[in-house]
Tab-separated table of N, CA and C in Angstrom:
chain	number	residue	atom	x	y	z
A	1	MET	N	175.435	52.338	74.449
A	1	MET	CA	174.315	52.735	75.125
A	1	MET	C	175.398	53.325	76.404
A	2	LYS	N	176.790	52.479	76.729
A	2	LYS	CA	177.147	53.121	77.806
A	2	LYS	C	178.045	54.658	77.556
A	3	ARG	N	178.641	54.817	76.010
A	3	ARG	CA	178.958	55.826	75.849
A	3	ARG	C	177.826	57.027	75.619
A	4	ARG	N	176.631	56.724	75.388
A	4	ARG	CA	175.573	58.164	75.891
A	4	ARG	C	175.450	58.760	77.143
A	5	ILE	N	175.474	57.424	78.103
A	5	ILE	CA	175.267	57.453	79.532
A	5	ILE	C	176.294	58.367	80.375
A	6	ARG	N	177.294	57.905	79.451
A	6	ARG	CA	179.020	58.816	80.595
A	6	ARG	C	178.663	60.406	79.663
A	7	LYS	N	178.250	60.582	78.297
A	7	LYS	CA	178.300	61.820	77.940
A	7	LYS	C	176.872	62.716	78.750
A	8	LYS	N	176.110	62.103	79.014
A	8	LYS	CA	175.454	62.765	79.654
A	8	LYS	C	175.580	62.882	81.303
A	9	LYS	N	176.425	62.315	81.669
A	9	LYS	CA	177.311	62.195	83.150
A	9	LYS	C	177.729	63.360	82.958
A	10	ILE	N	178.912	63.617	81.977
A	10	ILE	CA	179.850	64.789	81.445
A	10	ILE	C	178.760	66.000	81.306
A	11	LYS	N	177.901	66.196	80.922
A	11	LYS	CA	177.112	67.064	80.879
A	11	LYS	C	176.183	67.855	82.138
A	12	GLN	N	176.093	66.691	82.863
A	12	GLN	CA	175.506	66.910	84.169
A	12	GLN	C	176.540	67.861	85.160
A	13	LYS	N	177.934	67.338	85.202
A	13	LYS	CA	178.883	67.598	85.943
A	13	LYS	C	179.412	69.029	85.556
A	14	ILE	N	178.833	69.261	84.132
A	14	ILE	CA	179.110	70.740	83.619
A	14	ILE	C	178.026	71.692	84.401
A	15	ALA	N	176.667	70.960	84.111
A	15	ALA	CA	175.965	71.611	84.936
A	15	ALA	C	175.758	72.305	86.063
A	16	TYR	N	176.264	71.349	87.108
A	16	TYR	CA	176.570	71.077	89.020
A	16	TYR	C	177.728	72.152	88.610
A	17	ILE	N	178.922	72.105	87.607
A	17	ILE	CA	180.015	73.218	88.253
A	17	ILE	C	179.721	74.354	87.663
A	18	ASP	N	178.625	74.871	86.495
A	18	ASP	CA	177.995	75.902	86.753
A	18	ASP	C	177.401	76.896	87.943
A	19	SER	N	176.622	75.458	88.462
A	19	SER	CA	175.544	76.056	89.493
A	19	SER	C	176.836	76.535	90.844
A	20	LEU	N	177.703	75.886	90.725
A	20	LEU	CA	178.444	76.284	92.113
A	20	LEU	C	179.360	77.483	91.735
A	21	ILE	N	179.905	77.620	90.621
A	21	ILE	CA	180.446	78.796	90.092
A	21	ILE	C	179.480	80.038	90.486
A	22	SER	N	178.601	79.918	90.093
A	22	SER	CA	177.541	80.788	90.438
A	22	SER	C	177.136	81.567	91.967
A	23	ARG	N	176.983	80.318	92.561
A	23	ARG	CA	177.156	80.293	93.954
A	23	ARG	C	178.392	81.229	94.943
A	24	LYS	N	179.247	80.580	94.100
A	24	LYS	CA	180.489	81.128	94.778
A	24	LYS	C	180.337	82.687	94.629
A	25	LYS	N	180.583	82.843	93.258
A	25	LYS	CA	180.489	84.556	92.683
A	25	LYS	C	179.466	85.317	93.498
A	26	GLN	N	178.243	84.790	94.097
A	26	GLN	CA	177.326	85.144	94.764
A	26	GLN	C	177.746	85.579	96.028
A	27	LYS	N	178.443	84.773	96.865
A	27	LYS	CA	179.157	84.644	97.939
A	27	LYS	C	179.823	86.048	98.118
A	28	SER	N	180.928	85.938	97.227
A	28	SER	CA	181.704	86.995	96.868
A	28	SER	C	181.447	88.318	96.805
A	29	LYS	N	180.217	88.280	95.714
A	29	LYS	CA	179.413	89.817	96.121
A	29	LYS	C	178.979	90.544	97.192
A	30	GLU	N	178.454	89.111	97.953
A	30	GLU	CA	178.195	89.332	99.326
A	30	GLU	C	178.920	90.194	100.095
A	31	HIS	N	180.198	89.522	100.293
A	31	HIS	CA	181.014	90.184	101.161
A	31	HIS	C	182.317	91.279	100.670
A	32	THR	N	181.724	91.974	99.478
A	32	THR	CA	182.472	93.164	99.003
A	32	THR	C	182.696	94.220	99.788
A	33	LYS	N	181.498	94.378	100.369
A	33	LYS	CA	181.453	95.920	101.054
A	33	LYS	C	182.285	95.557	102.144
A	34	ASP	N	182.220	94.649	103.248
A	34	ASP	CA	182.495	94.455	104.430
A	34	ASP	C	184.429	94.647	103.958
A	35	ILE	N	184.940	95.621	105.196
A	35	ILE	CA	186.359	95.483	105.514
A	35	ILE	C	187.121	94.615	106.120
A	36	SER	N	186.291	93.867	106.564
A	36	SER	CA	186.986	92.927	108.097
A	36	SER	C	187.928	91.853	107.014
A	37	LEU	N	188.727	91.096	107.625
A	37	LEU	CA	189.983	90.561	107.481
A	37	LEU	C	189.146	89.165	106.884
A	38	LYS	N	187.969	88.701	107.609
A	38	LYS	CA	187.436	87.605	107.673
A	38	LYS	C	187.088	87.308	106.010
A	39	SER	N	186.118	88.553	105.575
A	39	SER	CA	185.323	88.793	104.181
A	39	SER	C	186.456	88.809	103.407
A	40	SER	N	187.627	89.416	103.482
A	40	SER	CA	188.501	89.523	102.499
A	40	SER	C	189.131	88.113	102.255
A	41	ALA	N	188.926	87.136	103.255
A	41	ALA	CA	189.466	85.775	103.118
A	41	ALA	C	188.861	85.141	102.307
A	42	ILE	N	187.303	85.461	102.781
A	42	ILE	CA	186.260	84.689	101.819
A	42	ILE	C	186.532	85.104	100.147
A	43	ARG	N	186.648	86.228	100.158
A	43	ARG	CA	186.664	86.892	98.908
A	43	ARG	C	187.951	86.082	97.864
A	44	ILE	N	188.910	85.922	98.454
A	44	ILE	CA	190.194	85.336	97.996
A	44	ILE	C	189.789	83.731	97.595
A	45	ALA	N	189.570	83.076	98.632
A	45	ALA	CA	189.282	82.007	98.346
A	45	ALA	C	188.017	81.763	97.865
A	46	SER	N	186.970	82.305	97.538
A	46	SER	CA	186.343	82.256	96.110
A	46	SER	C	186.504	82.505	95.290
A	47	VAL	N	187.303	83.468	95.017
A	47	VAL	CA	187.831	83.639	94.074
A	47	VAL	C	188.592	82.454	93.073
A	48	LEU	N	189.594	82.011	94.258
A	48	LEU	CA	190.605	80.570	93.236
A	48	LEU	C	189.839	79.833	93.406
A	49	SER	N	188.656	79.581	93.821
A	49	SER	CA	187.797	78.462	94.207
A	49	SER	C	186.831	78.432	92.440
A	50	VAL	N	186.407	79.425	92.082
A	50	VAL	CA	185.701	79.490	91.194
A	50	VAL	C	186.776	79.380	90.026
A	51	LEU	N	187.948	79.901	89.942
A	51	LEU	CA	189.197	79.535	88.821
A	51	LEU	C	189.900	78.229	88.840
A	52	GLY	N	189.325	77.133	89.859
A	52	GLY	CA	189.549	75.701	89.893
A	52	GLY	C	188.535	75.038	89.258
A	53	LEU	N	187.325	75.722	89.733
A	53	LEU	CA	186.179	75.197	89.229
A	53	LEU	C	186.059	75.108	87.382
A	54	SER	N	186.571	76.775	86.896
A	54	SER	CA	186.048	76.719	85.935
A	54	SER	C	187.146	76.219	84.695
A	55	PHE	N	188.597	76.001	85.659
A	55	PHE	CA	189.798	75.320	84.936
A	55	PHE	C	188.988	74.047	84.578
A	56	HIS	N	188.542	72.977	85.789
A	56	HIS	CA	187.456	71.777	85.577
A	56	HIS	C	186.919	71.863	84.465
A	57	LYS	N	185.604	72.752	84.611
A	57	LYS	CA	184.606	72.993	83.283
A	57	LYS	C	185.432	73.092	82.067
A	58	ALA	N	186.320	73.749	81.674
A	58	ALA	CA	187.216	73.661	80.200
A	58	ALA	C	187.342	72.494	80.044
A	59	ILE	N	188.297	71.822	80.828
A	59	ILE	CA	188.650	70.694	80.811
A	59	ILE	C	187.548	69.381	79.962
A	60	LEU	N	186.491	69.449	80.881
A	60	LEU	CA	185.158	68.949	80.874
A	60	LEU	C	184.458	68.929	79.396
A	61	VAL	N	184.665	70.138	78.885
A	61	VAL	CA	183.981	70.791	77.923
A	61	VAL	C	184.870	70.228	76.421
A	62	LYS	N	186.205	70.416	76.754
A	62	LYS	CA	187.023	69.891	75.499
A	62	LYS	C	186.513	68.537	75.382
A	63	GLN	N	186.540	67.630	76.776
A	63	GLN	CA	186.450	66.224	76.487
A	63	GLN	C	185.272	65.857	75.595
A	64	LEU	N	184.493	66.972	75.649
A	64	LEU	CA	182.905	66.167	75.638
A	64	LEU	C	182.674	66.833	73.759
A	65	LYS	N	183.933	68.283	73.583
A	65	LYS	CA	183.791	68.391	72.267
A	65	LYS	C	184.840	67.331	71.528
A	66	ARG	N	185.402	66.742	72.368
A	66	ARG	CA	186.463	65.421	71.636
A	66	ARG	C	185.838	64.106	70.998
A	67	GLY	N	184.620	64.374	72.243
A	67	GLY	CA	184.212	62.961	72.119
A	67	GLY	C	185.048	61.830	72.886
A	68	ASN	N	185.775	62.395	74.282
A	68	ASN	CA	186.949	61.600	75.008
A	68	ASN	C	186.180	61.436	76.225
A	69	TYR	N	185.188	60.106	76.737
A	69	TYR	CA	184.431	60.616	77.502
A	69	TYR	C	183.980	58.913	77.718
């Protein structure tokens, strides 16, 4: 019973991370046409955060596939 709950929570975390990644990508698309310094900083920060989130998602997916939850 607890194992199924943990598996469900990992799936929910993966779905949440997917939504965060899509939001961050949308924000970076909004700032692609701006040339200002602030927009370039936002683009760099969003790219780094997407990279970190995708790494975290990969770890969770590996856990889910192995059954380590």
